[in-house]
Amino acid sequence: MSSAAASAGDTVDAPAARGHVLAWGVWDWGSAAFNAVILTFVFSVYLTDSVGADLPGGISANSWLGWSLGIAGLFIALLAPVIGQRADGGRRRRSVGVWTALVVASMAGLFAVRDEYTYLWLGLVLLALGSIFFELASVSYNALLRQVSTPHTIGRVSGFGWAMGYVGGIVLLLAVYVGLIAGEGTTRGLLGVSTEDGLNIRLVALVAAVWFALFALPLLFTVPEAPPRPDRATRLGVIESYRRLFADLRELYRTNPHTVYFLGASALFRDGLAAIFTFGAVLAVTVYGIAAGDVLIFGVVANVVSAIGALLAGRVDDRTGPKAVIVGSLVGMLVCGLVLLFLSGPIAFWIFGLGLCLFVGPAQSSSRTYLARLTPPGRDGQMFGLYATTGRAVSFLAPTLVGLFTFLFGSDRAGIVGILLVLAAGLIALWPVRPPATVA
């Protein structure tokens, strides 16, 4: 892209350097170290099942984990739009670098969390801080999308990034499992690392930190920084940043209300997408009879399927626009979810559970390109900050409905209805939103 185009924040139909696209996608590959390994599959489980197993008092470690991440979500909702807005002043790449470094530091700090309940608080604080820093890094990372793509390729580039994240998570999970976790007894993995004081899991945190740091470097050294727009060159204070934010939102609603409508609709269906990953493993075991040991295998296959879906849908996105991809994906997930509601057994879950995963990647990727195409020039960081905020604002919805239907019908299977309702609400809210313009 030319400097003039980057300064204006416009996408232009000039070829994006392949090296820039690769460097941008490699950050997503590295970020799986936090999402998949630390937050989802390994370290959070270590905190609740081992470190906090003997926690005194009537409050479980699971509850403390939920509350700490909830507080982190509140900070993200409050900070993300302003952090993104300030990064729009020619500081997006630097913003990604600063927040990524803080994520890596938080992950590395988890090595100090020994397998004793007195260390639970340290682990929860570092995990919450890492969550905040990661979301803030993601705001500026997403804002770079139009700098590494053109109107003709934005869908493919976004899908490539999501796919890199899925595959990176698979590779790192398998590596740490084989090297540091697999097996029984006092030593684990091919490296024979001791389990005393949780050493093998604490080493996983260090490996994950190094992984993220290593794969973040290409973006920081190769993707060019976009110069600030002339009207955004002055660095604002925190209070003035919020004033500018509210003024911009009023102007945005007046001139381009469909962008605001999309933020609301996407918040709904993204909460449904998150619930599929949050409750999928639990439902696989408790409802469909998947063996606990096979859940990791299903998770690996599910990530591969999601990556393939994201890559294929990126090309469809560039031809037909992101709305068609999202609508088609939501309909596909609703169909698979309804079928699963009435079927039982591992085979049904493998077929239609993977069907759900096939549509999750496209919905996530095209949601990002939808907002990028709608965003006024030069406000990418601010808009993706709002994207994070609106998502956090309704993140309680799907888990609450899952719990409600499970309670009302006395069945874990009924919780699927809660997820389907949120996906359907997102589809209905998205339907009247005007699609962004596409390039012929």
Coordinates of C-alpha atoms in Angstrom, one line a residue:
M1 CA 0.0 0.0 0.0
S2 CA 1.1 3.5 -0.6
S3 CA 1.8 5.9 2.2
A4 CA -1.1 8.1 1.2
A5 CA -3.5 5.2 1.2
A6 CA -2.3 4.0 4.5
S7 CA -2.6 7.4 6.0
A8 CA -6.1 7.7 5.0
G9 CA -6.9 4.3 6.3
D10 CA -8.4 3.2 2.9
T11 CA -8.0 -0.1 1.3
V12 CA -6.6 0.2 -2.2
D13 CA -6.6 -2.3 -5.0
A14 CA -2.8 -2.6 -5.0
P15 CA -1.1 -6.0 -4.4
A16 CA -0.4 -6.6 -0.7
A17 CA 3.1 -8.0 -0.1
R18 CA 3.0 -11.8 0.5
G19 CA 5.6 -11.4 3.3
H20 CA 3.4 -8.9 5.1
V21 CA 0.4 -11.3 4.9
L22 CA 2.4 -14.2 6.1
A23 CA 3.9 -12.2 9.0
W24 CA 0.4 -11.0 10.0
G25 CA -0.9 -14.6 9.9
V26 CA 2.0 -15.9 11.9
W27 CA 1.0 -13.7 14.8
D28 CA -2.3 -15.6 14.9
W29 CA -0.3 -18.9 14.8
G30 CA 1.7 -17.8 17.8
S31 CA -1.3 -16.4 19.7
A32 CA -2.8 -19.9 20.0
A33 CA -0.2 -20.4 22.8
F34 CA -2.3 -18.2 25.0
N35 CA -5.8 -19.1 23.8
A36 CA -5.4 -22.9 23.4
V37 CA -2.7 -23.9 25.8
I38 CA -2.9 -21.4 28.7
L39 CA -6.5 -20.3 28.8
T40 CA -8.4 -23.3 27.5
F41 CA -6.8 -26.7 27.7
V42 CA -3.8 -26.8 30.0
F43 CA -3.0 -24.1 32.5
S44 CA -6.5 -23.2 33.5
V45 CA -7.2 -26.9 34.1
Y46 CA -4.0 -27.1 36.2
L47 CA -5.2 -24.1 38.3
T48 CA -8.6 -25.5 39.1
D49 CA -7.9 -29.2 39.3
S50 CA -4.4 -29.2 41.0
V51 CA -3.4 -25.9 42.5
G52 CA -6.9 -25.1 43.8
A53 CA -7.9 -28.6 44.6
D54 CA -7.4 -28.2 48.4
L55 CA -8.6 -24.6 48.6
P56 CA -10.1 -24.0 52.0
G57 CA -13.5 -22.3 52.3
G58 CA -16.8 -22.9 50.5
I59 CA -15.8 -21.3 47.2
S60 CA -14.3 -23.5 44.6
A61 CA -11.3 -22.7 42.4
N62 CA -13.6 -22.9 39.4
S63 CA -15.7 -20.1 40.8
W64 CA -12.7 -18.0 41.5
L65 CA -11.4 -18.6 37.9
G66 CA -14.8 -17.5 36.5
W67 CA -14.9 -14.4 38.6
S68 CA -11.3 -13.4 37.8
L69 CA -11.9 -13.8 34.1
G70 CA -15.2 -11.9 34.4
I71 CA -13.4 -9.0 36.0
A72 CA -10.8 -9.1 33.2
G73 CA -13.7 -9.0 30.7
L74 CA -15.0 -5.8 32.4
F75 CA -11.6 -4.1 32.0
I76 CA -11.5 -5.2 28.4
A77 CA -14.9 -3.8 27.7
L78 CA -13.9 -0.4 29.2
L79 CA -10.4 -0.1 27.7
A80 CA -10.6 -1.7 24.3
P81 CA -12.3 1.1 22.3
V82 CA -10.0 3.8 23.6
I83 CA -6.9 1.6 23.2
G84 CA -7.9 1.0 19.6
Q85 CA -8.6 4.6 19.0
R86 CA -5.3 5.7 20.4
A87 CA -3.5 3.1 18.3
D88 CA -5.2 4.6 15.1
G89 CA -2.8 7.5 15.5
G90 CA -0.1 5.7 13.6
R91 CA 0.7 3.3 16.5
R92 CA -1.1 0.0 15.6
R93 CA 2.0 -2.1 15.1
R94 CA 3.6 -0.7 18.2
S95 CA 0.4 -1.3 20.1
V96 CA 0.4 -4.9 19.1
G97 CA 4.0 -5.2 20.2
V98 CA 3.5 -3.7 23.6
W99 CA 0.4 -5.7 24.5
T100 CA 1.9 -8.9 23.1
A101 CA 5.0 -8.4 25.2
L102 CA 2.8 -8.0 28.3
V103 CA 0.9 -11.2 27.4
V104 CA 4.2 -13.1 27.1
A105 CA 5.4 -11.7 30.4
S106 CA 2.2 -12.8 32.1
M107 CA 2.5 -16.3 30.6
A108 CA 6.2 -16.6 31.7
G109 CA 5.2 -15.5 35.2
L110 CA 2.9 -18.5 35.5
F111 CA 6.1 -20.6 35.9
A112 CA 6.1 -19.4 39.5
V113 CA 2.6 -20.9 40.2
R114 CA 3.4 -24.1 42.2
D115 CA 1.0 -26.9 42.9
E116 CA -0.2 -25.4 46.3
Y117 CA -3.4 -23.5 46.9
T118 CA -1.5 -20.5 48.3
Y119 CA -0.3 -19.9 44.7
L120 CA -3.9 -19.9 43.2
W121 CA -4.2 -16.2 43.6
L122 CA -1.0 -15.5 41.7
G123 CA -2.2 -17.8 38.9
L124 CA -5.6 -16.1 38.7
V125 CA -4.1 -12.6 38.7
L126 CA -1.6 -13.5 35.9
L127 CA -4.3 -15.3 33.9
A128 CA -6.7 -12.4 34.2
L129 CA -3.9 -9.9 33.2
G130 CA -2.9 -12.1 30.3
S131 CA -6.6 -12.1 29.1
I132 CA -6.8 -8.3 29.2
F133 CA -3.4 -7.8 27.5
F134 CA -4.3 -10.4 24.8
E135 CA -7.6 -8.8 23.9
L136 CA -6.0 -5.4 23.7
A137 CA -3.3 -6.8 21.4
S138 CA -6.0 -8.4 19.3
V139 CA -7.8 -5.1 18.8
S140 CA -4.7 -3.5 17.1
Y141 CA -3.9 -6.8 15.3
N142 CA -7.4 -6.9 13.7
A143 CA -7.0 -3.2 12.8
L144 CA -4.0 -4.2 10.7
L145 CA -6.1 -6.4 8.5
R146 CA -6.7 -3.7 5.8
Q147 CA -3.0 -2.8 5.8
V148 CA -2.1 -6.3 4.7
S149 CA -4.9 -6.9 2.3
T150 CA -6.8 -5.3 -0.6
P151 CA -10.6 -5.1 -1.3
H152 CA -10.1 -8.2 -3.5
T153 CA -8.3 -10.3 -0.9
I154 CA -9.5 -9.2 2.5
G155 CA -11.7 -12.3 3.0
R156 CA -8.9 -14.7 2.0
V157 CA -6.4 -12.9 4.3
S158 CA -8.7 -12.9 7.2
G159 CA -9.5 -16.6 6.7
F160 CA -5.8 -17.3 6.4
G161 CA -5.2 -15.7 9.8
W162 CA -8.0 -17.7 11.5
A163 CA -6.7 -20.9 10.0
M164 CA -3.2 -20.2 11.2
G165 CA -4.5 -19.7 14.7
Y166 CA -6.3 -23.1 14.6
V167 CA -3.4 -25.0 13.2
G168 CA -0.9 -23.3 15.5
G169 CA -3.0 -24.4 18.5
I170 CA -3.0 -28.0 17.2
V171 CA 0.8 -28.1 16.7
L172 CA 1.6 -26.6 20.1
L173 CA -0.9 -28.6 22.0
L174 CA 0.4 -31.8 20.5
A175 CA 4.0 -30.8 21.2
V176 CA 3.5 -30.0 24.9
Y177 CA 1.3 -33.0 25.4
V178 CA 3.8 -35.4 23.9
G179 CA 6.9 -33.7 25.4
L180 CA 5.6 -32.7 28.9
I181 CA 2.2 -34.0 29.8
A182 CA 1.6 -37.6 28.4
G183 CA 2.0 -40.6 30.7
E184 CA 1.5 -41.5 34.3
G185 CA 3.6 -41.4 37.4
T186 CA 6.1 -38.8 38.8
T187 CA 7.6 -38.0 35.4
R188 CA 5.8 -37.1 32.2
G189 CA 6.2 -36.8 28.5
L190 CA 9.1 -37.9 26.3
L191 CA 11.3 -35.4 28.2
G192 CA 10.6 -37.2 31.5
V193 CA 9.9 -34.0 33.4
S194 CA 9.0 -34.3 37.1
T195 CA 5.5 -33.5 38.2
E196 CA 6.6 -32.3 41.6
D197 CA 5.2 -28.9 42.4
G198 CA 3.6 -29.0 38.9
L199 CA 6.9 -28.5 37.2
N200 CA 5.9 -30.1 33.9
I201 CA 2.8 -27.8 33.6
R202 CA 4.8 -24.8 34.7
L203 CA 7.3 -25.6 31.9
V204 CA 4.4 -25.7 29.5
A205 CA 3.7 -22.0 30.4
L206 CA 7.3 -21.1 29.6
V207 CA 7.2 -23.0 26.3
A208 CA 4.0 -21.2 25.4
A209 CA 5.5 -17.8 26.2
V210 CA 8.5 -18.4 24.1
W211 CA 6.3 -19.7 21.3
F212 CA 4.1 -16.6 21.2
A213 CA 7.1 -14.2 21.5
L214 CA 8.9 -16.0 18.6
F215 CA 6.0 -16.0 16.2
A216 CA 5.0 -12.4 17.0
L217 CA 8.4 -11.0 15.8
P218 CA 7.8 -11.2 12.0
L219 CA 4.8 -8.9 12.3
L220 CA 6.7 -6.4 14.4
F221 CA 9.7 -6.3 12.1
T222 CA 8.0 -6.5 8.6
V223 CA 4.5 -5.1 8.6
P224 CA 4.8 -1.4 8.0
E225 CA 3.2 1.1 10.4
A226 CA 0.4 3.2 8.9
P227 CA 1.0 6.9 9.3
P228 CA -1.7 8.7 11.3
R229 CA -4.5 10.6 9.7
P230 CA -3.9 14.4 10.0
D231 CA -6.9 14.8 12.3
R232 CA -5.7 12.0 14.6
A233 CA -2.1 13.1 14.9
T234 CA -2.4 14.7 18.3
R235 CA -2.1 12.2 21.2
L236 CA -5.1 12.6 23.5
G237 CA -5.3 12.1 27.2
V238 CA -7.5 9.4 28.7
I239 CA -10.5 11.6 29.5
E240 CA -10.3 13.4 26.1
S241 CA -10.0 10.0 24.4
Y242 CA -13.3 8.9 25.9
R243 CA -14.9 12.2 24.9
R244 CA -13.7 11.7 21.3
L245 CA -14.9 8.1 21.4
F246 CA -18.5 9.2 22.3
A247 CA -18.5 12.0 19.8
D248 CA -17.3 9.6 17.0
L249 CA -20.0 7.1 18.0
R250 CA -22.7 9.7 17.7
E251 CA -21.4 10.7 14.3
L252 CA -21.1 7.1 13.2
Y253 CA -24.7 6.3 14.2
R254 CA -25.9 9.4 12.3
T255 CA -23.9 8.8 9.1
N256 CA -23.5 5.0 9.1
P257 CA -26.0 3.3 11.5
H258 CA -25.6 -0.1 9.9
T259 CA -22.1 -0.3 11.3
V260 CA -23.6 0.1 14.8
Y261 CA -26.3 -2.5 14.0
F262 CA -23.6 -5.0 12.9
L263 CA -21.7 -4.5 16.2
G264 CA -24.9 -5.5 18.1
A265 CA -25.7 -8.5 15.8
S266 CA -22.2 -9.8 15.8
A267 CA -22.0 -9.6 19.6
L268 CA -24.9 -12.1 19.7
F269 CA -23.8 -14.7 17.3
R270 CA -20.2 -14.5 18.4
D271 CA -21.4 -15.3 21.9
G272 CA -23.0 -18.4 20.4
L273 CA -19.8 -19.3 18.7
A274 CA -17.8 -19.0 21.9
A275 CA -20.4 -21.2 23.7
I276 CA -19.8 -24.0 21.1
F277 CA -16.2 -24.2 22.2
T278 CA -16.9 -23.6 25.9
F279 CA -19.5 -26.4 26.3
G280 CA -18.6 -28.7 23.4
A281 CA -16.2 -30.9 25.3
V282 CA -18.5 -31.1 28.3
L283 CA -21.5 -32.1 26.1
A284 CA -19.4 -34.6 24.2
V285 CA -18.6 -36.6 27.3
T286 CA -21.8 -36.2 29.3
V287 CA -24.4 -36.4 26.5
Y288 CA -22.9 -38.3 23.6
G289 CA -20.6 -40.8 25.3
I290 CA -17.3 -39.6 23.9
A291 CA -14.5 -41.1 26.1
A292 CA -12.7 -38.4 28.1
G293 CA -9.4 -39.5 26.6
D294 CA -10.8 -39.0 23.1
V295 CA -11.9 -35.4 23.7
L296 CA -8.4 -34.1 22.9
I297 CA -8.4 -36.1 19.6
F298 CA -11.8 -34.6 18.7
G299 CA -10.4 -31.1 19.6
V300 CA -7.5 -31.6 17.2
V301 CA -9.8 -32.8 14.4
A302 CA -12.2 -30.0 15.1
N303 CA -9.5 -27.3 14.8
V304 CA -8.4 -28.8 11.5
V305 CA -12.0 -28.7 10.2
S306 CA -12.4 -25.2 11.4
A307 CA -9.2 -24.1 9.7
I308 CA -10.3 -25.7 6.4
G309 CA -13.7 -23.9 6.7
A310 CA -12.1 -20.6 7.3
L311 CA -9.7 -20.9 4.3
L312 CA -12.4 -22.0 1.9
A313 CA -14.9 -19.4 3.1
G314 CA -12.3 -16.6 2.7
R315 CA -12.5 -17.0 -1.1
V316 CA -16.3 -17.0 -1.0
D317 CA -16.2 -13.9 1.1
D318 CA -14.2 -12.1 -1.5
R319 CA -16.6 -13.1 -4.2
T320 CA -20.0 -12.7 -2.5
G321 CA -19.3 -10.6 0.5
P322 CA -19.0 -11.5 4.2
K323 CA -22.8 -11.4 5.0
A324 CA -23.6 -14.3 2.8
V325 CA -20.8 -16.4 4.5
I326 CA -22.0 -15.5 8.0
V327 CA -25.7 -16.1 7.2
G328 CA -24.9 -19.4 5.5
S329 CA -22.6 -20.4 8.4
L330 CA -25.2 -19.6 11.1
V331 CA -27.9 -21.5 9.2
G332 CA -25.5 -24.5 8.9
M333 CA -24.8 -24.4 12.6
L334 CA -28.5 -24.2 13.5
V335 CA -29.2 -27.3 11.3
C336 CA -26.3 -29.3 12.8
G337 CA -27.3 -28.2 16.4
L338 CA -31.0 -29.2 15.8
V339 CA -29.9 -32.6 14.5
L340 CA -27.7 -33.1 17.6
L341 CA -30.5 -32.2 19.8
F342 CA -32.4 -35.3 18.8
L343 CA -29.6 -37.8 18.1
S344 CA -27.4 -39.7 20.5
G345 CA -24.1 -41.6 20.5
P346 CA -20.5 -40.9 19.6
I347 CA -20.9 -41.3 15.9
A348 CA -23.7 -38.6 15.7
F349 CA -21.5 -36.2 17.7
W350 CA -18.4 -36.8 15.5
I351 CA -20.4 -36.2 12.3
F352 CA -22.6 -33.2 13.3
G353 CA -20.2 -31.8 15.9
L354 CA -17.5 -31.5 13.2
G355 CA -20.3 -30.0 11.0
L356 CA -20.6 -27.3 13.6
C357 CA -16.9 -26.7 13.6
L358 CA -16.8 -26.5 9.8
F359 CA -19.1 -23.4 10.0
V360 CA -17.5 -21.8 13.1
G361 CA -14.3 -20.7 11.3
P362 CA -16.1 -19.0 8.4
A363 CA -18.4 -17.1 10.7
Q364 CA -15.5 -15.9 12.8
S365 CA -13.3 -14.9 9.9
S366 CA -16.1 -13.2 7.9
S367 CA -17.3 -11.3 10.9
R368 CA -13.9 -9.6 11.0
T369 CA -13.9 -8.7 7.3
Y370 CA -17.5 -7.5 7.6
L371 CA -16.5 -4.9 10.2
A372 CA -13.3 -4.0 8.3
R373 CA -15.3 -3.3 5.2
L374 CA -17.9 -1.2 7.1
T375 CA -15.3 0.8 9.1
P376 CA -14.8 4.4 8.1
P377 CA -11.2 5.1 7.0
G378 CA -8.7 5.5 9.8
R379 CA -10.9 4.1 12.6
D380 CA -10.1 0.4 12.4
G381 CA -8.5 0.3 15.8
Q382 CA -11.4 2.1 17.4
M383 CA -14.0 0.0 15.7
F384 CA -12.3 -3.3 16.6
G385 CA -12.1 -2.0 20.1
L386 CA -15.9 -1.6 20.1
Y387 CA -16.1 -5.0 18.5
A388 CA -14.4 -6.4 21.6
T389 CA -16.5 -4.4 23.9
T390 CA -19.9 -5.4 22.5
G391 CA -18.8 -9.0 22.5
R392 CA -17.9 -8.7 26.2
A393 CA -21.2 -6.9 26.9
V394 CA -23.3 -10.0 26.0
S395 CA -20.8 -12.7 26.9
F396 CA -23.1 -13.8 29.8
L397 CA -26.0 -14.6 27.5
A398 CA -25.2 -18.1 26.1
P399 CA -23.7 -19.5 29.3
T400 CA -26.8 -18.3 31.2
L401 CA -29.2 -19.8 28.8
V402 CA -27.3 -23.1 28.7
G403 CA -27.5 -23.2 32.5
L404 CA -31.2 -22.2 32.5
F405 CA -32.3 -24.9 30.0
T406 CA -30.2 -27.5 31.7
F407 CA -31.9 -26.7 35.0
L408 CA -35.4 -26.4 33.7
F409 CA -35.3 -29.8 31.9
G410 CA -32.9 -31.6 34.2
S411 CA -30.8 -32.6 31.2
D412 CA -27.4 -31.5 29.9
R413 CA -28.7 -32.1 26.4
A414 CA -31.3 -29.3 26.9
G415 CA -28.4 -26.9 27.2
I416 CA -28.0 -27.1 23.4
V417 CA -31.2 -25.1 23.1
G418 CA -29.6 -22.2 24.8
I419 CA -26.8 -22.1 22.3
L420 CA -29.1 -22.4 19.4
L421 CA -31.3 -19.6 20.6
V422 CA -28.3 -17.2 20.8
L423 CA -27.2 -18.2 17.3
A424 CA -30.7 -17.7 16.0
A425 CA -31.0 -14.3 17.7
G426 CA -27.7 -13.2 16.0
L427 CA -29.0 -14.4 12.6
I428 CA -32.3 -12.5 13.0
A429 CA -30.4 -9.3 14.2
L430 CA -28.0 -9.6 11.2
W431 CA -30.6 -10.1 8.6
P432 CA -31.7 -6.4 8.1
V433 CA -28.1 -5.1 8.4
R434 CA -26.9 -3.7 5.1
P435 CA -24.0 -5.7 3.7
P436 CA -20.7 -3.9 3.0
A437 CA -19.7 -3.1 -0.5
T438 CA -17.6 -5.6 -2.3
V439 CA -15.2 -5.1 -5.2
A440 CA -16.3 -6.7 -8.5

